[in-house]
PDB file of C-alpha atoms and ligand atoms in Angstrom:
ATOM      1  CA  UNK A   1     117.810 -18.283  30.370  1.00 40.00           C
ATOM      2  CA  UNK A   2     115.846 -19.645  27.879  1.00 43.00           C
ATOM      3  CA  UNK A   3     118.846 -20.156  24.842  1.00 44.00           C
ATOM      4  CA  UNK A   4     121.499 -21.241  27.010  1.00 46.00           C
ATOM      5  CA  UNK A   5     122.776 -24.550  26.156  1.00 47.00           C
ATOM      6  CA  UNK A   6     123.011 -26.760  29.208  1.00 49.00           C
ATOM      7  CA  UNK A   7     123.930 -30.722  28.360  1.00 53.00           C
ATOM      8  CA  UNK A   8     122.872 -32.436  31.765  1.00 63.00           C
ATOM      9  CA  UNK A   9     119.434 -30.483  31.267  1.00 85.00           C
ATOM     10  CA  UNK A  10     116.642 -33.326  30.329  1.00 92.00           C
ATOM     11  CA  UNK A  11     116.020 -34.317  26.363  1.00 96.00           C
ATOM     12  CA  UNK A  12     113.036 -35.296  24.431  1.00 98.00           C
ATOM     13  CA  UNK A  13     111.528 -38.707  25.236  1.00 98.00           C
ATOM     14  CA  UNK A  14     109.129 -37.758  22.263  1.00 98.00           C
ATOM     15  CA  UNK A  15     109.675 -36.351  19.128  1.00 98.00           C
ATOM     16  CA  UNK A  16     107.382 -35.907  16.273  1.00 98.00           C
ATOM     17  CA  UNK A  17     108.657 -35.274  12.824  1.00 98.00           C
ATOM     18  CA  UNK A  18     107.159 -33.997  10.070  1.00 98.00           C
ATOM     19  CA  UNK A  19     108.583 -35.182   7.044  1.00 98.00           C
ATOM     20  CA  UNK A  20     108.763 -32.583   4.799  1.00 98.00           C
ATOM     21  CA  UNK A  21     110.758 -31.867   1.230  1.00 98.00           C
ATOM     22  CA  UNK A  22     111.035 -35.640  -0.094  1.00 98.00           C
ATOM     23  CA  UNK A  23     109.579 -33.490  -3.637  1.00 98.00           C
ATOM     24  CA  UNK A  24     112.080 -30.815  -3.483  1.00 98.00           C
ATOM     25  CA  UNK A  25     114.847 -33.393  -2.541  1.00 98.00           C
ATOM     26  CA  UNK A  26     113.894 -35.492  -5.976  1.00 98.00           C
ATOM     27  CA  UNK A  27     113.932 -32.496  -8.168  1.00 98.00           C
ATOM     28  CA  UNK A  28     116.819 -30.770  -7.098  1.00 98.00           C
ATOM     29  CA  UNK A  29     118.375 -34.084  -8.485  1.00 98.00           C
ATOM     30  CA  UNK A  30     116.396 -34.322 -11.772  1.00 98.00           C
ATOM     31  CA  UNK A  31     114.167 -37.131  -9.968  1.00 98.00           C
ATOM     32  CA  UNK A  32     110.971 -38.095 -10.253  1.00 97.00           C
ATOM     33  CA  UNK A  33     109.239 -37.028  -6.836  1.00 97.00           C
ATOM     34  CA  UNK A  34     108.349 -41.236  -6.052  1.00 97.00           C
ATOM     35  CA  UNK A  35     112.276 -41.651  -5.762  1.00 98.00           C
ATOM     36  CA  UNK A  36     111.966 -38.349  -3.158  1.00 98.00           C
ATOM     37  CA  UNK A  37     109.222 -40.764  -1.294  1.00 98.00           C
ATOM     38  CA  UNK A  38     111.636 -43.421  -1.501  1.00 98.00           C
ATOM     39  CA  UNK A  39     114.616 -42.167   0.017  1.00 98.00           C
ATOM     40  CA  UNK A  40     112.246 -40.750   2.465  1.00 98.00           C
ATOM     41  CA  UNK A  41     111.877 -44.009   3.896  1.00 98.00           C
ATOM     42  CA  UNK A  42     115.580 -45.266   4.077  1.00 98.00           C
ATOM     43  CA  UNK A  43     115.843 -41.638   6.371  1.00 98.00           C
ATOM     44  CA  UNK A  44     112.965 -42.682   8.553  1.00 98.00           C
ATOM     45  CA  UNK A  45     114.254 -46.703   8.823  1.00 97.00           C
ATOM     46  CA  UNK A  46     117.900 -44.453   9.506  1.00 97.00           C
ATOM     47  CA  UNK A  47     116.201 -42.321  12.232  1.00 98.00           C
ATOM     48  CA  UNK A  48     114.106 -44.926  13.981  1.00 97.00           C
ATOM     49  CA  UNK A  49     117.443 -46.507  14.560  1.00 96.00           C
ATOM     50  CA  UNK A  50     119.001 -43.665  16.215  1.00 98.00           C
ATOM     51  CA  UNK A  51     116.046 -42.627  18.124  1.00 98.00           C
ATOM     52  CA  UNK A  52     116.782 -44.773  21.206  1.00 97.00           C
ATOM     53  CA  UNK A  53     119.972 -44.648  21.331  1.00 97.00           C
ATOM     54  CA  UNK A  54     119.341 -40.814  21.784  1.00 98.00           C
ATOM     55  CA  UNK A  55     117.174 -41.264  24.640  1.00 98.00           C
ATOM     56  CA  UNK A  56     113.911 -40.975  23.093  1.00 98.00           C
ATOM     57  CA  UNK A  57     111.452 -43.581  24.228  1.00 98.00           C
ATOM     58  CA  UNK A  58     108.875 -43.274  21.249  1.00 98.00           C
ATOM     59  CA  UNK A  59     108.486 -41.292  18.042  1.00 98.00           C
ATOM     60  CA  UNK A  60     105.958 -40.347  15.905  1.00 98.00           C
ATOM     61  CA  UNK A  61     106.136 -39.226  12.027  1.00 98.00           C
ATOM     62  CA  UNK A  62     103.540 -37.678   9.639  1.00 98.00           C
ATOM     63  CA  UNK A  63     103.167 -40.534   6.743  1.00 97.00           C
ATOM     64  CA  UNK A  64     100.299 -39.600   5.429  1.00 97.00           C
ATOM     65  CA  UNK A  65      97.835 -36.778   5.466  1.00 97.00           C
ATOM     66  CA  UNK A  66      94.039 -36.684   5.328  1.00 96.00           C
ATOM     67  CA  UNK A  67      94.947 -33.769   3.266  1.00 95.00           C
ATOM     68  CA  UNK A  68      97.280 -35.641   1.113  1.00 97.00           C
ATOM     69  CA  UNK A  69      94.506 -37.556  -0.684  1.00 97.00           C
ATOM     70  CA  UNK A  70      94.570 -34.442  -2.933  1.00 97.00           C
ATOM     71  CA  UNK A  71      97.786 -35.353  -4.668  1.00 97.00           C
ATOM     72  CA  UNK A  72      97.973 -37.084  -8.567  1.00 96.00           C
ATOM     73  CA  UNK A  73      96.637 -40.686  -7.965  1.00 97.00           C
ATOM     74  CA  UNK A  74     100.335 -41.465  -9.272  1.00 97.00           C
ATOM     75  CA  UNK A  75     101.640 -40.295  -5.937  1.00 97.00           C
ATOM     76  CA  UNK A  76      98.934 -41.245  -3.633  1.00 97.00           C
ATOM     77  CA  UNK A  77      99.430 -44.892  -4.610  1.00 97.00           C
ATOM     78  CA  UNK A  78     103.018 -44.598  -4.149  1.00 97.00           C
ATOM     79  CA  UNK A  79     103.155 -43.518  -0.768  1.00 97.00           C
ATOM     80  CA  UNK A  80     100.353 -46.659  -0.149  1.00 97.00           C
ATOM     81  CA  UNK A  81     103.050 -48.937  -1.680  1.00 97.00           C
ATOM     82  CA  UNK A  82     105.552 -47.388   0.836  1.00 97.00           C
ATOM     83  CA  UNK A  83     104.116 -48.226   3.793  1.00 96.00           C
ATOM     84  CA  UNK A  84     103.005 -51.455   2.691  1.00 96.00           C
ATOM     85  CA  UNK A  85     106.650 -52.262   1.961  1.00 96.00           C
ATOM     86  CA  UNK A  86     107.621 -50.516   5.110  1.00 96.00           C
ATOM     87  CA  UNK A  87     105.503 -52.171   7.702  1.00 95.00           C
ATOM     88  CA  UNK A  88     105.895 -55.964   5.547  1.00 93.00           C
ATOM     89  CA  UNK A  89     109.850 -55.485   5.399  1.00 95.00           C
ATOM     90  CA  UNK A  90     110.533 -53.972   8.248  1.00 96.00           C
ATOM     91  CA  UNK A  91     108.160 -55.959  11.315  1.00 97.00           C
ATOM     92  CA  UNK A  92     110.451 -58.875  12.003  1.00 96.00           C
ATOM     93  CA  UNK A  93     113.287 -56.382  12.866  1.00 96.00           C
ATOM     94  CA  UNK A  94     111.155 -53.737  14.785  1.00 96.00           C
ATOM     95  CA  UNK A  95     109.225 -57.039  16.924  1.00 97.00           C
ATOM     96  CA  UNK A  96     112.725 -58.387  17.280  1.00 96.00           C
ATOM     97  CA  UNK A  97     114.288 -55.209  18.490  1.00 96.00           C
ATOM     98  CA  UNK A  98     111.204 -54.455  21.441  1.00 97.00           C
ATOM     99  CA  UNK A  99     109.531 -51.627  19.331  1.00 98.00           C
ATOM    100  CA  UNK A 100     105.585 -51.586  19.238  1.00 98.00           C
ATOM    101  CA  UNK A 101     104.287 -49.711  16.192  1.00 98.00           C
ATOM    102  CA  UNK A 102     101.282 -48.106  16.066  1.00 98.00           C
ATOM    103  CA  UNK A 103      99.519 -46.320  12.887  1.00 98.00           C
ATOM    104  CA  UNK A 104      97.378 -43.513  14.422  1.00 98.00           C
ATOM    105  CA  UNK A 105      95.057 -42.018  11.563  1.00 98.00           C
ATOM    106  CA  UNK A 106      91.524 -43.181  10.303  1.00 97.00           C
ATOM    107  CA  UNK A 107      91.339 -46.466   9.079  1.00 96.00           C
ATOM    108  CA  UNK A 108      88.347 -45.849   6.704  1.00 95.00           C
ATOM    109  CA  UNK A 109      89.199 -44.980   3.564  1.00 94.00           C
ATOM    110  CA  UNK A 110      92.591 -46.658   3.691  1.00 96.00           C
ATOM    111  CA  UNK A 111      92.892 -49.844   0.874  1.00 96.00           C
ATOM    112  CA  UNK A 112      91.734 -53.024   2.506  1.00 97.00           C
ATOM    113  CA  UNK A 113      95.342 -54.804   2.551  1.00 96.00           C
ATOM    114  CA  UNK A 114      96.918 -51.669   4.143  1.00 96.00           C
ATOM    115  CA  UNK A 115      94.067 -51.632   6.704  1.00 97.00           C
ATOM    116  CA  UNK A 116      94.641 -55.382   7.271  1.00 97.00           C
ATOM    117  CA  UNK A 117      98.288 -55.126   7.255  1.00 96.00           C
ATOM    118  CA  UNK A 118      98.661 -52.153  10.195  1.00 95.00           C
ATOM    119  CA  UNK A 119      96.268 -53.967  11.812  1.00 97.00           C
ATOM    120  CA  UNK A 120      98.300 -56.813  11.927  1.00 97.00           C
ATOM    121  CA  UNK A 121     101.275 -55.436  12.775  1.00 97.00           C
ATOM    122  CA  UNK A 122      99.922 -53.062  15.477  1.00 98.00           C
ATOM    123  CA  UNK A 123      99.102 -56.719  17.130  1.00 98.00           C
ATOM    124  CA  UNK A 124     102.197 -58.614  16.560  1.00 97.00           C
ATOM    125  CA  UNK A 125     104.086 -55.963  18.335  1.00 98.00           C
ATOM    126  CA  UNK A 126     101.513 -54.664  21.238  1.00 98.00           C
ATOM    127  CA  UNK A 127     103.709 -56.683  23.569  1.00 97.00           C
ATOM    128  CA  UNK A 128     106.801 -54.195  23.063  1.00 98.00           C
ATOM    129  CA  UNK A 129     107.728 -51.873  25.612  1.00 97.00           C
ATOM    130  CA  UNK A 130     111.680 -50.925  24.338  1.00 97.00           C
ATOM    131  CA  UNK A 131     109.972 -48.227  22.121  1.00 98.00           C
ATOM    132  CA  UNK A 132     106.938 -46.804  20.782  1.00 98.00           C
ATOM    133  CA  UNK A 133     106.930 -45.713  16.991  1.00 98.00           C
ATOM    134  CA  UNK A 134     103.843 -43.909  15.565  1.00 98.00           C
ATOM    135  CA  UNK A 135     103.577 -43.648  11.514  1.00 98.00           C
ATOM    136  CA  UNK A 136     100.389 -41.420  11.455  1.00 98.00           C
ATOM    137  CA  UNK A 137      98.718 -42.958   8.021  1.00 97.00           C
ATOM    138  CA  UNK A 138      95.578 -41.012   6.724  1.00 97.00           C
ATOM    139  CA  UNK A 139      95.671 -38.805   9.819  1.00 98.00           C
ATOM    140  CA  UNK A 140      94.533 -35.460  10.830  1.00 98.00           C
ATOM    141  CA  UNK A 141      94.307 -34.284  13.833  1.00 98.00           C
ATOM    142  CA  UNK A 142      90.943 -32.553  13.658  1.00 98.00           C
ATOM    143  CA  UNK A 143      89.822 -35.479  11.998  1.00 97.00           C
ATOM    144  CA  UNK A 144      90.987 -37.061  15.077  1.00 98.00           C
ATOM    145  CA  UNK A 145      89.340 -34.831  17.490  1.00 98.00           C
ATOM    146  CA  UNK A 146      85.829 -35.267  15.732  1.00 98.00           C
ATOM    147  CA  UNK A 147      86.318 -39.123  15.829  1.00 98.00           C
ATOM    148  CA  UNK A 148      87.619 -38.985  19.338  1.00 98.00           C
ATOM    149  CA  UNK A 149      83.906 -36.717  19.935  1.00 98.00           C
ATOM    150  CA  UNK A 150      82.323 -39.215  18.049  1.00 97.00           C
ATOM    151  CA  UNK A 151      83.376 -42.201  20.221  1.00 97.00           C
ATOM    152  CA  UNK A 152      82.522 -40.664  23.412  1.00 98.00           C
ATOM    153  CA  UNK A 153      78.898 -39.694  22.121  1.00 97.00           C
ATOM    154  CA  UNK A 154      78.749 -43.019  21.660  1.00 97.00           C
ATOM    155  CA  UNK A 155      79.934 -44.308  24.877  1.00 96.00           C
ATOM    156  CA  UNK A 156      77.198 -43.268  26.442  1.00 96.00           C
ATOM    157  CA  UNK A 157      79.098 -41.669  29.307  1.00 97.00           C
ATOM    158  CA  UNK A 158      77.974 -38.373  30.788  1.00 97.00           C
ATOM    159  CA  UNK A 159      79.432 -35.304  29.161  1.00 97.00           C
ATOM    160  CA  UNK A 160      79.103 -33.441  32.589  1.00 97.00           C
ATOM    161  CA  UNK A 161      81.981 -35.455  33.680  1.00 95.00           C
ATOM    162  CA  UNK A 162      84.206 -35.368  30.889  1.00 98.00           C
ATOM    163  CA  UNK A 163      87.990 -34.600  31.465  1.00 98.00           C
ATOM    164  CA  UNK A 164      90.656 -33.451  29.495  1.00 97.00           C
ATOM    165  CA  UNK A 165      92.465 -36.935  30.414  1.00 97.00           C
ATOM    166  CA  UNK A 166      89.652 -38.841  29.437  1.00 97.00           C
ATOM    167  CA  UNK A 167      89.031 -37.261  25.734  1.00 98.00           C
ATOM    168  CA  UNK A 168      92.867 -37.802  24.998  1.00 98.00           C
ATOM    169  CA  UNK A 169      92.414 -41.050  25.785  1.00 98.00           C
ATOM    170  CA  UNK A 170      90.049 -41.149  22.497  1.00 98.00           C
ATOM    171  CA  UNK A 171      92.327 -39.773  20.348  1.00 98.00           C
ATOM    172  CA  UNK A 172      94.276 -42.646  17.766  1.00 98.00           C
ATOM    173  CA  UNK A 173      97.708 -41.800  19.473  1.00 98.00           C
ATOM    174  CA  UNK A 174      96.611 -42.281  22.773  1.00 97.00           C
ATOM    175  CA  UNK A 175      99.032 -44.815  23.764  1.00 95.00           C
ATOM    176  CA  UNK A 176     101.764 -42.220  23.329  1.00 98.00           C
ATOM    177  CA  UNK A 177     103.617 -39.881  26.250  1.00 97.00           C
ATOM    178  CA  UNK A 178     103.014 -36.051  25.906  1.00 96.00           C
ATOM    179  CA  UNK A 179     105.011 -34.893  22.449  1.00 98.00           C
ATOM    180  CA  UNK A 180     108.000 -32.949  24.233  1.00 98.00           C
ATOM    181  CA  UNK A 181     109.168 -31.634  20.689  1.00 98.00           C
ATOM    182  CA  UNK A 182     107.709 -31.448  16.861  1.00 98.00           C
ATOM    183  CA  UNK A 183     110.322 -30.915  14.410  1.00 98.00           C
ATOM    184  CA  UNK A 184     109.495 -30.187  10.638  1.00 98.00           C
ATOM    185  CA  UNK A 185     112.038 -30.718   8.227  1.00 98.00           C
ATOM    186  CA  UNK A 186     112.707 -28.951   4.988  1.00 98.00           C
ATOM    187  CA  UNK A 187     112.383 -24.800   6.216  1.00 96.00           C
ATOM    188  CA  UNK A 188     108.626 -25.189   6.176  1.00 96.00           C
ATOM    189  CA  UNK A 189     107.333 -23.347   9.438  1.00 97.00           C
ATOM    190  CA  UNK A 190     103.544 -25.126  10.201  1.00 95.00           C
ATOM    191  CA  UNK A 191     101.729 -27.757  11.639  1.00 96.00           C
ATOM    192  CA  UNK A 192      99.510 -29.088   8.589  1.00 97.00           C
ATOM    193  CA  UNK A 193      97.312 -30.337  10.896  1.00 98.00           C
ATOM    194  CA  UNK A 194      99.177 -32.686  12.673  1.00 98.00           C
ATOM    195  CA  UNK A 195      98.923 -33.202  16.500  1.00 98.00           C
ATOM    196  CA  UNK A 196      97.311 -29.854  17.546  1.00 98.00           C
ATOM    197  CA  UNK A 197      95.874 -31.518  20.496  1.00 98.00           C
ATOM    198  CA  UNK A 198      99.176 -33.507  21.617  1.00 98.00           C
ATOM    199  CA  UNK A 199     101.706 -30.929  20.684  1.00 97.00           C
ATOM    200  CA  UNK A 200      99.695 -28.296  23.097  1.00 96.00           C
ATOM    201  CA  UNK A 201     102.744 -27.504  25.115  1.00 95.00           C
ATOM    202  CA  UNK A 202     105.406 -29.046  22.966  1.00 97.00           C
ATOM    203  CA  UNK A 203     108.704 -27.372  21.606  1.00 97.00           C
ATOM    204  CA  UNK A 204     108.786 -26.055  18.213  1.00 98.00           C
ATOM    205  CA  UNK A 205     112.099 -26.742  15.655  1.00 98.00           C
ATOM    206  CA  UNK A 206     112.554 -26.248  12.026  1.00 98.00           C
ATOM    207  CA  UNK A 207     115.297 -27.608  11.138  1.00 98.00           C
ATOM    208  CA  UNK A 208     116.857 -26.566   7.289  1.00 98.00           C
ATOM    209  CA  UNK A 209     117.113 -29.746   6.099  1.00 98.00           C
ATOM    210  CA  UNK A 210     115.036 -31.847   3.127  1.00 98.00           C
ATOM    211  CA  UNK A 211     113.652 -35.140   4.974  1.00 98.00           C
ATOM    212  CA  UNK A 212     115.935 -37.743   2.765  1.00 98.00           C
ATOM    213  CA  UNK A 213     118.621 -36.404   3.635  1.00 98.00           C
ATOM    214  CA  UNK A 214     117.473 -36.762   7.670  1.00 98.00           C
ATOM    215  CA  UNK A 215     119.082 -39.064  10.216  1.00 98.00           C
ATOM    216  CA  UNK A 216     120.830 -39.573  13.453  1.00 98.00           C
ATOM    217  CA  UNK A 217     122.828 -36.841  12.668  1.00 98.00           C
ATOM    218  CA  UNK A 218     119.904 -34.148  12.420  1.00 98.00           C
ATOM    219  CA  UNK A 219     118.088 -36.072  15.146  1.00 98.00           C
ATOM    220  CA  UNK A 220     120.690 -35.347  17.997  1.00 98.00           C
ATOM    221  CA  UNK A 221     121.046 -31.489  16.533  1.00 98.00           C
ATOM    222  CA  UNK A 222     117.156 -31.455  17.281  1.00 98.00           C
ATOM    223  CA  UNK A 223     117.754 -33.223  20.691  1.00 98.00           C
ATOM    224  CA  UNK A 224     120.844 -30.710  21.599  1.00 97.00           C
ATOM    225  CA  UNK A 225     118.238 -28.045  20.530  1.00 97.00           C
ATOM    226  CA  UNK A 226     115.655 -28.933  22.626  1.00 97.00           C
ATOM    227  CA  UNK A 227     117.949 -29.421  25.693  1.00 96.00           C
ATOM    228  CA  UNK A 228     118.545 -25.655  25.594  1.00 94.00           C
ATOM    229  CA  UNK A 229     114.794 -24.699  25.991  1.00 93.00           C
ATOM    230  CA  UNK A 230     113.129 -23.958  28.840  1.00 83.00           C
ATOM    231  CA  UNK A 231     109.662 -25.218  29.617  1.00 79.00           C
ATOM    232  CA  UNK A 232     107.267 -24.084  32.275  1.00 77.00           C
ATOM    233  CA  UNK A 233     104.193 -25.052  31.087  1.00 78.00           C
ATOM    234  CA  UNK A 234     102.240 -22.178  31.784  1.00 78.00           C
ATOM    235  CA  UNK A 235     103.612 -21.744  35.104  1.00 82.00           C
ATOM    236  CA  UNK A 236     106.833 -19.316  36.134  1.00 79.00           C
ATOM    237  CA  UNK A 237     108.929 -22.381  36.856  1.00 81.00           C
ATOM    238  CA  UNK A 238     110.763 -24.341  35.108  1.00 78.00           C
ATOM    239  CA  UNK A 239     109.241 -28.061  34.785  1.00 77.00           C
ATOM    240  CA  UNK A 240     109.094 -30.810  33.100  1.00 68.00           C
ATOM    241  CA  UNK A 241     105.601 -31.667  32.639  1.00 64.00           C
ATOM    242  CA  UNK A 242     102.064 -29.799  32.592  1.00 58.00           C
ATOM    243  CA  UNK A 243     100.267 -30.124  35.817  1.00 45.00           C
TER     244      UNK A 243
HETATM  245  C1  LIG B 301     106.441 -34.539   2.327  1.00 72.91           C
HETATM  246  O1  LIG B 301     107.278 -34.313   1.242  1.00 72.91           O
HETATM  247  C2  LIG B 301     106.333 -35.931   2.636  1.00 72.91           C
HETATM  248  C3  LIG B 301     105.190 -36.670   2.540  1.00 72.91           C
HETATM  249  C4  LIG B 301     103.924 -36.120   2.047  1.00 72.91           C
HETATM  250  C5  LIG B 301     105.141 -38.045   2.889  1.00 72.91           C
HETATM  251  C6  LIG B 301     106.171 -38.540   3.853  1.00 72.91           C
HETATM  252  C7  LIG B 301     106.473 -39.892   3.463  1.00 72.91           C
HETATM  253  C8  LIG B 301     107.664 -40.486   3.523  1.00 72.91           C
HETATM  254  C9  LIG B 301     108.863 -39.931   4.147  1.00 72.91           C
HETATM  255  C10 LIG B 301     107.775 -41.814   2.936  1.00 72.91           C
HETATM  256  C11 LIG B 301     107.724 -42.845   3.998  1.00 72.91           C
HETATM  257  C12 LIG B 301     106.414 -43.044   4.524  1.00 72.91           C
HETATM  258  C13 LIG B 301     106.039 -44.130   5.179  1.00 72.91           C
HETATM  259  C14 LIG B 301     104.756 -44.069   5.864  1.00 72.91           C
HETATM  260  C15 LIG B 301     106.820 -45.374   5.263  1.00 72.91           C
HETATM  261  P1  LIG B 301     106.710 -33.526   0.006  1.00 72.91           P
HETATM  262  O2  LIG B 301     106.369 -34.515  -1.038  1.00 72.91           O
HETATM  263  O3  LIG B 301     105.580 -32.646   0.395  1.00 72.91           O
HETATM  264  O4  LIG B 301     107.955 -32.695  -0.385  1.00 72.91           O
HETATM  265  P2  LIG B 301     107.982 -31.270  -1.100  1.00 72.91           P
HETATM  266  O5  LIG B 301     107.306 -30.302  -0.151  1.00 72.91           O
HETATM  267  O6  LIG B 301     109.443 -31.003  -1.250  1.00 72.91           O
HETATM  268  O7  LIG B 301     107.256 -31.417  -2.399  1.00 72.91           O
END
């Protein structure tokens, strides 16, 4: 039965959050949105934490949009100084503690010391294996998929033979297991254009809650809420994986 709660039935290994409501989280306190952005990031440090011990192996959260370049320049520069000051205070710890980070997204475009410092970081912690975390960072996931078509035009390879396997292995999260569930945060019920290839047969929650205030808390409500769904995959079974 597809709602009944069952707490020896498997849980995510990978969740994907979108981070949604930082805005509404600032002005509901007389703030100015940039302090919403702010405590955005103490939630995300708060559920990176939590993530493992929760059973997830890697996670992956919407930083930045391709679509978010539309916002004042006020804002846009903000979030830039966020994840600089994410990724420079927060590498020692995450390298220390056996997570890899990786920045999925389009590099063009980005400010050259943000490119240079993901890129850094993305190598200093390649040898991980403890955890995965993904902070997609001027990404779009069509913009993905055409830059994923792009490389293998380029490859030279024959488009005869072309897989499903092999394209996803083009796309800038490619180093990630299949997204088991997407949660978006704040009430907001979409996918902005994040993951639409990935998130192909993952679970769907919206959970009622503005992203600051987010954290291990609201992670293992997601995790109990996933445990009670059943996935088949397209088959009459159910299974854990497509194929
Ligand atoms: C949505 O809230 C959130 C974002 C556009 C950015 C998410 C960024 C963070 C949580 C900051 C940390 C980021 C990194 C990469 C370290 P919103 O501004 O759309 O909120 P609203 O819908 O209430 O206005």
């Amino acid at each position: 039965m597809a709602d009944s709660p069952s707490s020896d039935a498997e849980g995510p290994r990978h969740v994907a959050l979108i981070m949604d409501g930082n805005g509404r989280w600032a002005k509901a306190r007389g703030l100015p949105r940039a302090l919403g952005h702010r405590a955005g990031v103490e939630a995300l440090k708060r559920t990176v934490q939590a993530a493992p011990e929760l059973g997830l192996t890697c996670l992956t959260v919407f930083g930045f949009s391709t679509e978010n370049w539309r916002r004042p320049a006020a804002e846009v520069s903000e979030l830039m100084g966020l994840v600089r000051n994410y990724v420079e205070s927060d590498l020692d710890r995450l390298e220390r503690e056996g997570v890899r980070l990786r920045i999925p997204g389009r590099r063009e475009g980005l400010p050259d010391d943000i490119r240079a410092i993901v890129e850094r970081a993305e190598a200093r912690t390649a040898h991980n294996d403890r955890f995965l975390l993904q902070v997609a960072f001027n990404y779009g996931s069509r913009a993905d998929i055409v830059d994923a078509a792009r490389r293998f035009a380029l490859s030279g390879e024959d488009p005869a033979i072309l897989t499903e396997d092999r394209f996803e292995r083009l796309l800038s999260t490619s180093d990630a297991p299949p997204v088991d569930l997407v949660v978006r945060t704040s009430g907001e019920r979409r996918l902005s254009n994040f993951l639409m290839w990935e998130a192909a047969y993952a679970e769907l929650l919206f959970q009622d809650v503005l992203w600051p205030d987010y954290g291990p808390d609201a992670l293992a409500k997601a995790v109990e809420a996933f445990r009670t769904r059943e996935r088949r995959f397209g088959g009459l079974e159910p299974t854990r994986q497509a194929g």
